[in-house]
Short mmCIF file of C-alpha atoms in Angstrom, two decimals:
data_model
loop_
_atom_site.label_atom_id
_atom_site.label_comp_id
_atom_site.label_asym_id
_atom_site.label_seq_id
_atom_site.Cartn_x
_atom_site.Cartn_y
_atom_site.Cartn_z
CA MET A 1 42.95 81.26 62.85
CA ASN A 2 41.62 82.09 66.27
CA PHE A 3 38.12 81.54 64.90
CA LEU A 4 38.96 77.99 63.73
CA LYS A 5 40.66 77.22 67.00
CA HIS A 6 37.66 78.59 68.80
CA CYS A 7 35.28 76.44 66.75
CA SER A 8 37.33 73.28 67.29
CA GLN A 9 36.97 73.74 70.99
CA HIS A 10 33.19 73.72 70.80
CA ARG A 11 31.54 70.33 70.69
CA TRP A 12 28.35 71.61 69.00
CA ILE A 13 30.41 72.51 65.93
CA ARG A 14 32.90 69.64 66.06
CA ILE A 15 30.30 66.82 65.99
CA PRO A 16 28.25 68.09 62.99
CA ALA A 17 31.49 68.74 61.11
CA CYS A 18 32.62 65.16 61.71
CA ILE A 19 29.25 63.85 60.60
CA VAL A 20 29.36 65.88 57.39
CA ILE A 21 32.92 64.78 56.62
CA THR A 22 31.96 61.15 57.27
CA LEU A 23 28.88 61.35 55.07
CA VAL A 24 30.80 62.99 52.23
CA THR A 25 33.51 60.33 52.49
CA LEU A 26 30.93 57.54 52.46
CA TRP A 27 29.18 59.11 49.47
CA VAL A 28 32.46 59.36 47.56
CA LEU A 29 33.27 55.74 48.37
CA LEU A 30 29.75 54.65 47.40
CA CYS A 31 29.94 56.53 44.09
CA SER A 32 33.31 54.99 43.36
CA TRP A 33 31.97 51.51 44.05
CA VAL A 34 28.79 52.12 41.98
CA ASN A 35 30.87 53.45 39.08
CA TRP A 36 33.25 50.48 39.23
CA SER A 37 30.53 47.83 39.57
CA GLY A 38 28.28 49.49 36.96
CA ALA A 39 31.07 49.67 34.38
CA ARG A 40 31.95 46.05 35.12
CA GLN A 41 28.33 44.94 34.77
CA TRP A 42 27.89 46.86 31.50
CA LYS A 43 31.06 45.33 30.05
CA ALA A 44 29.98 41.82 31.08
CA THR A 45 26.55 42.26 29.49
CA GLN A 46 28.08 43.43 26.22
CA ALA A 47 30.41 40.41 26.25
CA MET A 48 27.47 38.08 26.90
CA LEU A 49 25.50 39.54 23.99
CA LYS A 50 28.49 39.22 21.68
CA SER A 51 28.93 35.57 22.64
CA GLU A 52 25.25 35.02 21.78
CA GLY A 53 25.65 36.65 18.38
CA GLU A 54 23.66 39.71 19.43
CA THR A 55 24.61 43.38 19.38
CA LEU A 56 23.49 46.75 20.67
CA ASP A 57 24.38 48.35 17.32
CA PHE A 58 21.07 49.73 16.06
CA HIS A 59 22.21 49.70 12.43
CA ALA A 60 22.74 45.94 12.62
CA THR A 61 18.98 45.45 13.15
CA MET A 62 18.11 47.09 9.84
CA ASN A 63 17.42 45.45 6.50
CA ASP A 64 19.83 46.08 3.64
CA PRO A 65 18.66 48.54 0.95
CA ILE A 66 16.92 47.02 -2.06
CA ALA A 67 16.77 48.05 -5.72
CA GLU A 68 14.15 50.70 -6.46
CA ASP A 69 12.55 48.74 -9.28
CA GLU A 70 11.92 45.88 -6.81
CA ASN A 71 10.51 48.09 -4.05
CA PHE A 72 6.79 48.88 -3.75
CA CYS A 73 7.66 51.89 -1.60
CA ALA A 74 9.88 53.37 -4.32
CA ILE A 75 6.97 54.25 -6.60
CA PRO A 76 6.73 58.06 -7.06
CA LEU A 77 3.86 58.52 -4.59
CA LEU A 78 5.64 56.66 -1.79
CA LYS A 79 9.33 57.28 -2.48
CA ASP A 80 11.05 59.01 0.48
CA LEU A 81 7.75 59.19 2.36
CA ALA A 82 9.74 58.67 5.60
CA LEU A 83 12.08 61.59 4.86
CA VAL A 84 12.02 64.72 7.04
CA VAL A 85 13.28 67.89 5.36
CA ASP A 86 15.22 70.35 7.56
CA ASN A 87 13.90 68.58 10.66
CA ASP A 88 10.39 69.81 9.77
CA THR A 89 7.72 67.22 8.85
CA SER A 90 5.66 69.87 7.04
CA LYS A 91 8.38 70.76 4.53
CA GLY A 92 9.27 69.50 1.07
CA ALA A 93 7.96 66.95 -1.42
CA PRO A 94 7.66 64.11 1.16
CA ALA A 95 5.29 66.25 3.22
CA GLU A 96 3.14 66.93 0.15
CA LYS A 97 2.91 63.20 -0.56
CA ARG A 98 1.91 62.50 3.04
CA LYS A 99 -0.81 65.15 2.79
CA ARG A 100 -2.20 63.55 -0.38
CA LEU A 101 -2.44 60.18 1.36
CA GLU A 102 -3.81 61.61 4.60
CA ALA A 103 -6.57 63.33 2.58
CA LEU A 104 -8.04 59.88 1.87
CA LYS A 105 -8.87 59.42 5.53
CA LEU A 106 -12.55 59.58 6.45
CA PRO A 107 -13.49 61.48 9.63
CA SER A 108 -14.24 59.50 12.76
CA GLU A 109 -17.61 61.18 13.12
CA SER A 110 -19.91 63.65 11.38
CA LYS A 111 -23.38 65.11 11.63
CA GLY A 112 -24.58 61.60 10.92
CA GLY A 113 -22.91 60.32 14.07
CA PRO A 114 -19.80 58.18 14.57
CA ARG A 115 -18.26 56.47 11.55
CA PRO A 116 -19.74 52.98 10.97
CA LYS A 117 -17.60 49.95 11.67
CA LEU A 118 -15.99 47.82 9.00
CA SER A 119 -16.04 44.01 8.92
CA ASN A 120 -15.16 41.96 11.98
CA ALA A 121 -14.00 38.54 10.84
CA ALA A 122 -13.33 37.48 14.43
CA LEU A 123 -17.09 37.63 15.00
CA GLY A 124 -18.07 36.63 11.45
CA LYS A 125 -19.76 39.99 10.97
CA LYS A 126 -19.88 41.84 7.63
CA ALA A 127 -19.75 45.60 7.19
CA ASP A 128 -23.18 47.24 6.87
CA LEU A 129 -22.74 49.08 3.56
CA LYS A 130 -26.25 50.58 3.69
CA LEU A 131 -25.31 52.20 6.97
CA TRP A 132 -22.01 53.35 5.42
CA ALA A 133 -23.75 54.85 2.39
CA ASP A 134 -26.22 56.80 4.53
CA TRP A 135 -23.41 58.06 6.77
CA LEU A 136 -21.27 59.15 3.82
CA ARG A 137 -24.15 61.15 2.37
CA THR A 138 -24.45 63.03 5.66
CA GLU A 139 -20.68 63.35 6.15
CA GLY A 140 -20.18 65.00 2.76
CA SER A 141 -16.48 64.55 1.96
CA LEU A 142 -17.23 62.17 -0.93
CA PRO A 143 -19.57 62.90 -3.88
CA MET A 144 -22.16 60.26 -2.97
CA PRO A 145 -24.75 59.67 -5.70
CA ALA A 146 -28.45 59.48 -4.96
CA ASP A 147 -29.53 56.25 -3.31
CA SER A 148 -29.74 53.67 -6.10
CA GLY A 149 -30.71 50.83 -3.83
CA ASP A 150 -27.25 49.29 -4.25
CA ALA A 151 -25.10 50.66 -1.42
CA ALA A 152 -21.95 48.91 -2.63
CA ARG A 153 -22.10 50.51 -6.08
CA ASP A 154 -22.96 53.92 -4.60
CA ILE A 155 -19.94 53.80 -2.27
CA LEU A 156 -17.67 52.61 -5.05
CA ALA A 157 -18.85 55.43 -7.29
CA ALA A 158 -18.14 57.98 -4.54
CA LEU A 159 -14.68 56.58 -3.84
CA SER A 160 -13.83 56.88 -7.55
CA LYS A 161 -13.06 60.52 -6.73
CA ASN A 162 -9.67 59.21 -5.52
CA ASP A 163 -9.07 56.68 -8.28
CA ALA A 164 -5.99 58.56 -9.49
CA ILE A 165 -4.25 58.01 -6.13
CA PHE A 166 -5.44 54.41 -5.93
CA GLN A 167 -3.97 53.77 -9.38
CA GLU A 168 -0.64 55.33 -8.37
CA LEU A 169 -0.52 52.95 -5.40
CA ALA A 170 -1.59 49.97 -7.49
CA ALA A 171 1.27 50.61 -9.93
CA GLY A 172 3.71 49.04 -7.48
CA ILE A 173 1.83 46.06 -6.05
CA ASN A 174 3.64 43.57 -8.30
CA ARG A 175 7.08 44.62 -7.11
CA PRO A 176 8.54 41.78 -5.02
CA LYS A 177 9.50 43.75 -1.88
CA ALA A 178 8.26 46.63 0.26
CA GLN A 179 10.59 48.81 2.33
CA TRP A 180 10.18 52.46 3.25
CA THR A 181 12.68 54.91 1.80
CA PRO A 182 15.14 56.39 2.48
CA GLU A 183 16.35 53.05 3.84
CA TRP A 184 17.29 53.34 7.50
CA LYS A 185 20.68 51.72 6.97
CA THR A 186 21.72 54.62 4.73
CA ARG A 187 20.55 57.40 7.06
CA GLU A 188 22.27 59.38 9.76
CA LEU A 189 20.51 58.79 13.06
CA PRO A 190 20.12 61.19 16.01
CA ARG A 191 22.30 60.70 19.06
CA ILE A 192 19.33 59.36 21.02
CA LEU A 193 17.35 56.87 18.94
CA PHE A 194 14.05 57.75 20.58
CA ASP A 195 14.27 61.09 18.73
CA VAL A 196 13.90 59.43 15.31
CA GLN A 197 10.95 60.98 13.46
CA LEU A 198 8.54 58.60 11.74
CA PRO A 199 6.14 60.78 9.74
CA HIS A 200 5.28 58.03 7.25
CA TYR A 201 3.12 56.32 9.88
CA SER A 202 0.86 59.34 10.11
CA GLY A 203 -2.44 58.77 8.34
CA GLN A 204 -1.75 55.13 7.45
CA THR A 205 -4.60 53.78 9.56
CA GLY A 206 -7.04 56.13 7.84
CA LEU A 207 -5.68 55.20 4.43
CA CYS A 208 -6.08 51.47 5.15
CA GLN A 209 -9.63 52.00 6.39
CA THR A 210 -10.54 53.74 3.13
CA LEU A 211 -8.86 50.99 1.10
CA ALA A 212 -10.75 48.39 3.14
CA LEU A 213 -14.07 50.11 2.44
CA ARG A 214 -13.23 50.29 -1.28
CA SER A 215 -12.29 46.61 -1.38
CA ILE A 216 -15.45 45.48 0.42
CA ALA A 217 -17.71 47.68 -1.71
CA ALA A 218 -16.03 46.45 -4.91
CA ALA A 219 -16.35 42.81 -3.84
CA ARG A 220 -20.09 43.16 -3.25
CA ALA A 221 -20.56 45.22 -6.41
CA GLY A 222 -18.99 42.45 -8.48
CA ASP A 223 -15.76 44.30 -9.31
CA ALA A 224 -13.32 41.63 -8.11
CA ALA A 225 -10.33 43.26 -9.81
CA LYS A 226 -10.76 46.49 -7.88
CA ALA A 227 -11.48 44.58 -4.66
CA HIS A 228 -8.25 42.60 -4.89
CA GLU A 229 -6.27 45.65 -5.99
CA SER A 230 -7.22 47.53 -2.81
CA ALA A 231 -6.52 44.48 -0.65
CA LEU A 232 -3.05 44.03 -2.15
CA ILE A 233 -2.19 47.68 -1.53
CA MET A 234 -3.11 47.17 2.13
CA ALA A 235 -0.89 44.10 2.28
CA ARG A 236 2.10 45.92 0.81
CA LEU A 237 1.75 48.78 3.31
CA SER A 238 1.72 46.30 6.20
CA GLU A 239 4.72 44.51 4.72
CA ALA A 240 6.68 47.78 4.58
CA ASN A 241 5.83 48.56 8.21
CA LEU A 242 6.96 45.10 9.31
CA ASN A 243 10.30 45.69 7.56
CA ASP A 244 10.93 48.85 9.59
CA PRO A 245 13.32 48.36 12.55
CA PHE A 246 10.97 49.88 15.14
CA LEU A 247 8.50 48.57 17.69
CA ILE A 248 5.95 51.12 16.45
CA GLY A 249 6.42 49.71 12.93
CA LEU A 250 5.58 46.25 14.25
CA LEU A 251 2.43 47.60 15.90
CA MET A 252 1.45 49.44 12.71
CA GLY A 253 1.93 46.15 10.89
CA VAL A 254 -0.34 44.43 13.40
CA SER A 255 -3.05 47.05 12.92
CA GLY A 256 -2.86 47.06 9.13
CA THR A 257 -2.74 43.28 8.90
CA SER A 258 -5.82 42.92 11.09
CA MET A 259 -7.76 45.16 8.70
CA PHE A 260 -6.35 43.26 5.72
CA ARG A 261 -7.50 39.97 7.28
CA ASN A 262 -11.04 41.36 7.59
CA VAL A 263 -10.98 42.36 3.93
CA THR A 264 -9.71 38.91 2.90
CA TRP A 265 -12.61 37.38 4.85
CA GLU A 266 -15.06 39.63 2.96
CA LEU A 267 -13.52 38.60 -0.38
CA CYS A 268 -13.96 34.94 0.55
CA ASP A 269 -17.51 35.55 1.76
CA ALA A 270 -18.44 37.23 -1.54
CA HIS A 271 -16.56 34.62 -3.64
CA ALA A 272 -14.95 37.64 -5.28
CA GLY A 273 -12.07 36.77 -7.57
CA THR A 274 -10.48 34.13 -9.73
CA ALA A 275 -8.09 31.38 -8.66
CA GLU A 276 -5.26 33.64 -9.82
CA ASP A 277 -6.59 36.49 -7.66
CA PHE A 278 -6.54 34.29 -4.56
CA THR A 279 -3.09 32.98 -5.48
CA ARG A 280 -1.76 36.55 -5.49
CA LEU A 281 -3.55 37.30 -2.23
CA GLU A 282 -2.05 34.19 -0.67
CA ALA A 283 1.45 35.25 -1.79
CA ALA A 284 0.94 38.70 -0.27
CA LEU A 285 -0.12 37.11 3.02
CA ALA A 286 2.98 34.89 3.04
CA LYS A 287 5.14 38.03 3.16
CA LEU A 288 3.51 39.10 6.43
CA ASP A 289 5.80 36.99 8.58
CA PHE A 290 5.70 38.26 12.14
CA HIS A 291 8.54 36.14 13.51
CA PRO A 292 11.44 37.99 11.81
CA ALA A 293 9.59 41.29 12.12
CA THR A 294 9.15 40.85 15.88
CA LEU A 295 12.73 39.71 16.35
CA ARG A 296 14.00 42.75 14.47
CA ALA A 297 11.75 45.09 16.48
CA MET A 298 12.84 43.58 19.81
CA ARG A 299 16.51 43.76 18.90
CA SER A 300 16.14 47.41 17.94
CA GLU A 301 14.16 48.03 21.14
CA MET A 302 17.00 46.53 23.18
CA ALA A 303 19.52 48.70 21.32
CA GLY A 304 17.28 51.73 21.70
CA VAL A 305 16.77 51.50 25.45
CA ALA A 306 20.49 50.82 26.01
CA ASN A 307 21.24 53.87 23.86
CA ALA A 308 18.78 55.96 25.89
CA VAL A 309 20.34 54.97 29.21
CA GLN A 310 23.86 55.73 27.97
CA TYR A 311 22.62 59.05 26.62
CA LEU A 312 21.20 59.95 30.03
CA LYS A 313 24.56 59.07 31.54
CA ASP A 314 26.37 61.44 29.16
CA ALA A 315 23.70 64.16 29.28
CA PRO A 316 22.55 64.58 32.90
CA ALA A 317 20.33 67.52 31.97
CA GLU A 318 18.18 65.10 29.95
CA ALA A 319 18.12 62.69 32.88
CA VAL A 320 16.67 65.47 35.01
CA GLY A 321 13.70 65.76 32.67
CA LEU A 322 13.12 62.01 32.78
CA PHE A 323 13.22 61.74 36.55
CA GLU A 324 11.04 64.80 37.04
CA MET A 325 8.19 62.89 35.36
CA MET A 326 8.33 60.01 37.81
CA GLY A 327 5.18 61.05 39.67
CA GLY A 328 3.05 58.90 37.36
CA ASP A 329 0.49 61.65 36.77
CA GLY A 330 2.58 63.38 34.10
CA THR A 331 3.37 66.44 36.24
CA ALA A 332 6.92 67.59 36.87
CA ARG A 333 8.12 67.57 40.44
CA GLY A 334 11.15 69.84 39.98
CA GLY A 335 13.13 71.24 42.90
CA PRO A 336 15.09 68.60 44.84
CA ASN A 337 14.92 66.08 42.01
CA ARG A 338 17.23 68.21 39.92
CA ARG A 339 19.93 68.23 42.55
CA MET A 340 19.43 64.53 43.28
CA VAL A 341 19.69 63.48 39.63
CA LYS A 342 22.85 65.46 39.05
CA ALA A 343 24.38 63.64 42.01
CA ILE A 344 23.64 60.17 40.64
CA PRO A 345 26.89 58.34 39.86
CA SER A 346 27.44 57.34 36.23
CA GLY A 347 27.70 53.70 37.24
CA PHE A 348 23.98 53.73 38.04
CA PHE A 349 23.24 54.28 34.36
CA ASP A 350 25.75 51.62 33.31
CA SER A 351 24.09 49.17 35.68
CA SER A 352 20.60 50.11 34.45
CA GLY A 353 21.64 49.66 30.82
CA ALA A 354 23.12 46.27 31.65
CA VAL A 355 19.96 45.17 33.47
CA LEU A 356 17.74 46.31 30.62
CA ALA A 357 19.79 44.62 27.90
CA ASP A 358 20.22 41.42 29.92
CA ARG A 359 16.54 41.06 30.73
CA GLU A 360 15.30 41.94 27.25
CA PHE A 361 17.67 39.38 25.78
CA ARG A 362 16.87 36.58 28.24
CA CYS A 363 13.12 37.16 28.50
CA ILE A 364 12.26 38.30 24.97
CA ILE A 365 14.89 37.94 22.28
CA LYS A 366 16.39 34.55 23.13
CA PRO A 367 13.01 32.75 23.51
CA LEU A 368 11.82 34.34 20.26
CA ARG A 369 15.03 33.62 18.37
CA ASP A 370 15.44 30.03 19.53
CA GLY A 371 11.86 28.93 20.13
CA GLY A 372 9.57 31.08 18.00
CA LEU A 373 6.52 33.22 18.68
CA LEU A 374 4.68 30.75 20.91
CA GLN A 375 7.60 30.27 23.29
CA ASP A 376 8.11 34.02 23.38
CA TYR A 377 4.42 34.49 24.14
CA ARG A 378 4.69 32.14 27.10
CA ALA A 379 7.85 33.86 28.34
CA ALA A 380 6.70 37.44 27.73
CA ASN A 381 5.50 38.05 31.29
CA ALA A 382 8.88 37.13 32.76
CA LEU A 383 10.42 40.56 32.11
CA GLU A 384 7.52 42.43 33.72
CA ASN A 385 7.51 40.02 36.67
CA GLU A 386 11.24 40.64 37.18
CA ILE A 387 10.66 44.41 37.15
CA VAL A 388 7.96 44.00 39.82
CA GLU A 389 10.37 41.90 41.88
CA MET A 390 13.14 44.49 41.44
CA LYS A 391 10.75 47.20 42.65
CA ARG A 392 10.04 45.23 45.82
CA HIS A 393 13.75 45.04 46.56
CA VAL A 394 14.69 48.56 45.57
CA TRP A 395 17.81 48.71 47.75
CA THR A 396 19.42 45.78 45.96
CA HIS A 397 17.92 46.62 42.55
CA PRO A 398 17.85 50.44 42.23
CA SER A 399 17.96 50.14 38.43
CA TRP A 400 14.24 49.28 38.42
CA ILE A 401 13.65 53.06 38.25
CA ILE A 402 14.98 53.44 34.71
CA THR A 403 13.91 49.91 33.72
CA GLU A 404 10.26 50.60 34.55
CA LEU A 405 10.27 54.00 32.88
CA ILE A 406 11.79 52.87 29.58
CA THR A 407 10.74 49.23 29.09
CA PRO A 408 7.45 48.84 27.13
CA VAL A 409 4.71 46.38 28.07
CA ILE A 410 6.21 43.58 26.00
CA SER A 411 3.71 40.85 26.96
CA SER A 412 0.85 42.88 25.48
CA VAL A 413 2.80 43.42 22.24
CA ILE A 414 3.67 39.72 21.87
CA GLY A 415 0.04 38.78 22.55
CA LYS A 416 -1.11 41.01 19.69
CA VAL A 417 1.61 39.68 17.41
CA ILE A 418 0.89 36.00 17.91
CA TYR A 419 -2.86 36.57 17.48
CA THR A 420 -2.24 38.47 14.23
CA GLN A 421 0.09 35.76 12.91
CA ALA A 422 -2.64 33.20 13.56
CA LEU A 423 -5.05 35.40 11.56
CA VAL A 424 -2.56 35.54 8.68
CA ASP A 425 -2.24 31.74 8.70
CA GLN A 426 -6.02 31.36 8.66
CA SER A 427 -6.24 33.80 5.76
CA ARG A 428 -3.69 31.83 3.73
CA ILE A 429 -5.67 28.62 4.26
CA ALA A 430 -8.87 30.47 3.32
CA CYS A 431 -7.29 31.54 0.02
CA ALA A 432 -6.31 27.91 -0.67
CA LEU A 433 -9.89 26.86 0.09
CA GLU A 434 -11.23 29.45 -2.36
CA ARG A 435 -8.94 28.12 -5.06
CA TYR A 436 -10.22 24.60 -4.34
CA ARG A 437 -13.85 25.78 -4.50
CA ILE A 438 -13.25 27.53 -7.83
CA ALA A 439 -11.69 24.36 -9.28
CA ASN A 440 -14.18 21.85 -7.80
CA GLY A 441 -17.41 23.73 -7.21
CA ASN A 442 -17.44 23.19 -3.45
CA TYR A 443 -15.22 23.13 -0.38
CA PRO A 444 -13.31 19.97 0.62
CA ASP A 445 -14.48 17.62 3.34
CA SER A 446 -11.15 18.08 5.15
CA LEU A 447 -7.90 20.00 4.82
CA ASP A 448 -5.93 16.84 4.05
CA THR A 449 -5.91 17.36 0.30
CA ILE A 450 -5.27 21.12 0.35
CA ILE A 451 -1.86 22.70 -0.21
CA LEU A 452 -0.70 26.27 -0.67
CA ALA A 453 -0.26 27.73 -4.14
CA ASN A 454 3.52 27.53 -3.75
CA GLY A 455 3.27 23.77 -3.20
CA LYS A 456 3.97 23.91 0.53
CA PRO A 457 1.71 22.36 3.18
CA LEU A 458 -0.83 24.47 5.03
CA PRO A 459 0.47 26.31 8.10
CA LEU A 460 -0.16 24.53 11.38
CA ASP A 461 -2.02 26.07 14.28
CA LEU A 462 0.54 28.31 15.94
CA MET A 463 -1.02 27.73 19.35
CA ASN A 464 -0.68 23.94 19.56
CA GLY A 465 1.42 22.83 16.58
CA LYS A 466 -1.45 20.79 15.13
CA PRO A 467 -3.47 21.28 11.91
CA MET A 468 -6.05 24.04 12.07
CA GLY A 469 -9.54 22.92 13.01
CA TYR A 470 -11.90 22.62 10.04
CA ARG A 471 -15.37 21.41 9.14
CA LYS A 472 -17.88 21.96 6.37
CA THR A 473 -21.14 23.58 7.44
CA ALA A 474 -24.72 22.84 6.45
CA GLU A 475 -24.88 26.04 4.40
CA GLY A 476 -22.16 24.76 2.08
CA ARG A 477 -19.54 26.95 3.72
CA TYR A 478 -16.96 26.04 6.34
CA ALA A 479 -15.55 26.91 9.76
CA LEU A 480 -11.80 27.20 10.32
CA TRP A 481 -10.27 27.76 13.73
CA SER A 482 -7.16 28.03 15.86
CA ALA A 483 -7.09 26.66 19.40
CA GLY A 484 -6.59 30.15 20.83
CA VAL A 485 -4.63 31.39 23.83
CA ASP A 486 -5.05 28.29 25.99
CA GLY A 487 -3.98 25.91 23.19
CA LYS A 488 -7.13 23.83 23.74
CA ASP A 489 -9.26 22.90 20.74
CA ASP A 490 -12.88 23.72 21.63
CA GLY A 491 -14.30 22.54 18.30
CA GLY A 492 -14.55 25.99 16.76
CA LYS A 493 -16.40 27.63 19.63
CA ARG A 494 -15.99 31.32 20.41
CA ALA A 495 -16.02 32.51 24.01
CA LEU A 496 -17.63 35.91 23.59
CA ASP A 497 -18.48 38.55 26.14
CA GLU A 498 -22.14 37.82 26.85
CA LYS A 499 -23.28 41.43 27.08
CA HIS A 500 -20.96 43.00 24.49
CA PRO A 501 -19.57 40.39 22.06
CA GLU A 502 -17.78 43.05 20.01
CA THR A 503 -15.57 43.96 22.98
CA THR A 504 -14.19 40.41 23.36
CA LYS A 505 -10.40 40.51 23.68
CA PHE A 506 -9.33 37.42 21.78
CA GLN A 507 -5.63 37.82 22.55
CA ASP A 508 -6.22 38.31 26.28
CA PRO A 509 -4.47 35.58 28.36
CA LYS A 510 -7.82 34.88 30.04
CA TYR A 511 -9.62 34.11 26.76
CA VAL A 512 -10.63 30.42 26.73
CA GLY A 513 -12.32 29.91 23.34
CA ASP A 514 -11.06 29.31 19.80
CA TRP A 515 -10.11 31.89 17.18
CA VAL A 516 -12.72 31.19 14.52
CA TRP A 517 -13.01 32.00 10.80
CA ASP A 518 -16.51 31.21 9.55
CA PHE A 519 -19.46 32.73 7.68
CA PRO A 520 -22.54 32.98 9.91
CA LYS A 521 -25.84 34.05 8.39
CA GLN A 522 -26.26 37.82 8.72
#
């Protein structure tokens, strides 16, 4: 008692004590205000989404299950490929199936050097099968025969080692739908959606590359049936990825579809297949519709980031780990950050979740839903620009911290998507042109008389809403083109990097040429 009285009489103790009490009081009041305003903002954002017919329920973004006998992915080799047994991706029958498929992957390099490149339809460049055959003989994983002088037949003979797996995959290509199993709508999900395991994506790129090589070799060897079989398997895998409710599934679909487009170009170049073959190929391409796939992925992304923010609010220990990685170089800071994060009011997370959901809806989902891929492409930079602006005004927009950490680079994703959709549309027209050539002996003078196999008109150029550019060439072939990023028709002219044409980024916003499908002399 005397000690307290003694302290109160000393100014050097009384002033700091008053300061501390004042600061604590201000902090309590600030936290109360942040919690109140954050909860209010979160509630208002949820109400806005509901009024727009949107939701943050992740399950609502998923496709309904389909009958097994209609599902390509329900064939024995692929059934439950996405299943994880006992939280261990190396356990159980699904893991064994994944290993079988991953075994088809060719190494990226060997004693013969880096793996050769496949076709590049964007440049009108065919795969060098002689180079491939020589590399495979050095690499050694396939039983390459002695050089017969026909590289295509030699490669096809070597790949026959895996014909049993190829036939298992081909058994399902006529099923009308493709969706990975177990269907996501029937599965129990982790508390934080970012913890969902996706083992079925592992090895798919390698599998598609091997299928592409098989298709190209078969086309040049004169085995059109095998060439189209491999191409259709690639298409069904991409279709299944696009039906997954994940952004990574969309990107896997982009990658697989780009390879499939190159294979389709090779089939057209080799005139490999009957009218019926190209009709089936055209139907498979029609199922690669990136508008609903992108909308589903963006809705699930919005639900996922909102879920992550709310999880951090309820599990501050996890928030510590997130904020410790804020240095940008991937190293943990530790120390004071732990105490600081634990002191963050819960309303900060509510506010961050509201900001994320609001901006993803306004800048990505609404333009895509109401205006389509092109409008979304033009609006895609808005979200990133808003984050930059929030960062400049950190005191009025502190939620930029979580927003920047969690939000992906959406503009880059949309750029890849719209480019790939344009490639799909070109490929469908190319299939229609092959059917016309088979029926008439040559290509048409214009696209005016061409329709799709299903009786519908040809797809318009996604970039300007006009018919695709087209002309017959002196070699009896044709050039087909989209106006490209700038929407300007340059008459089928590519704008390639002068020093390294193969590095040209066609979907880059700065690209000023057309996206061309043609058959230059090799």
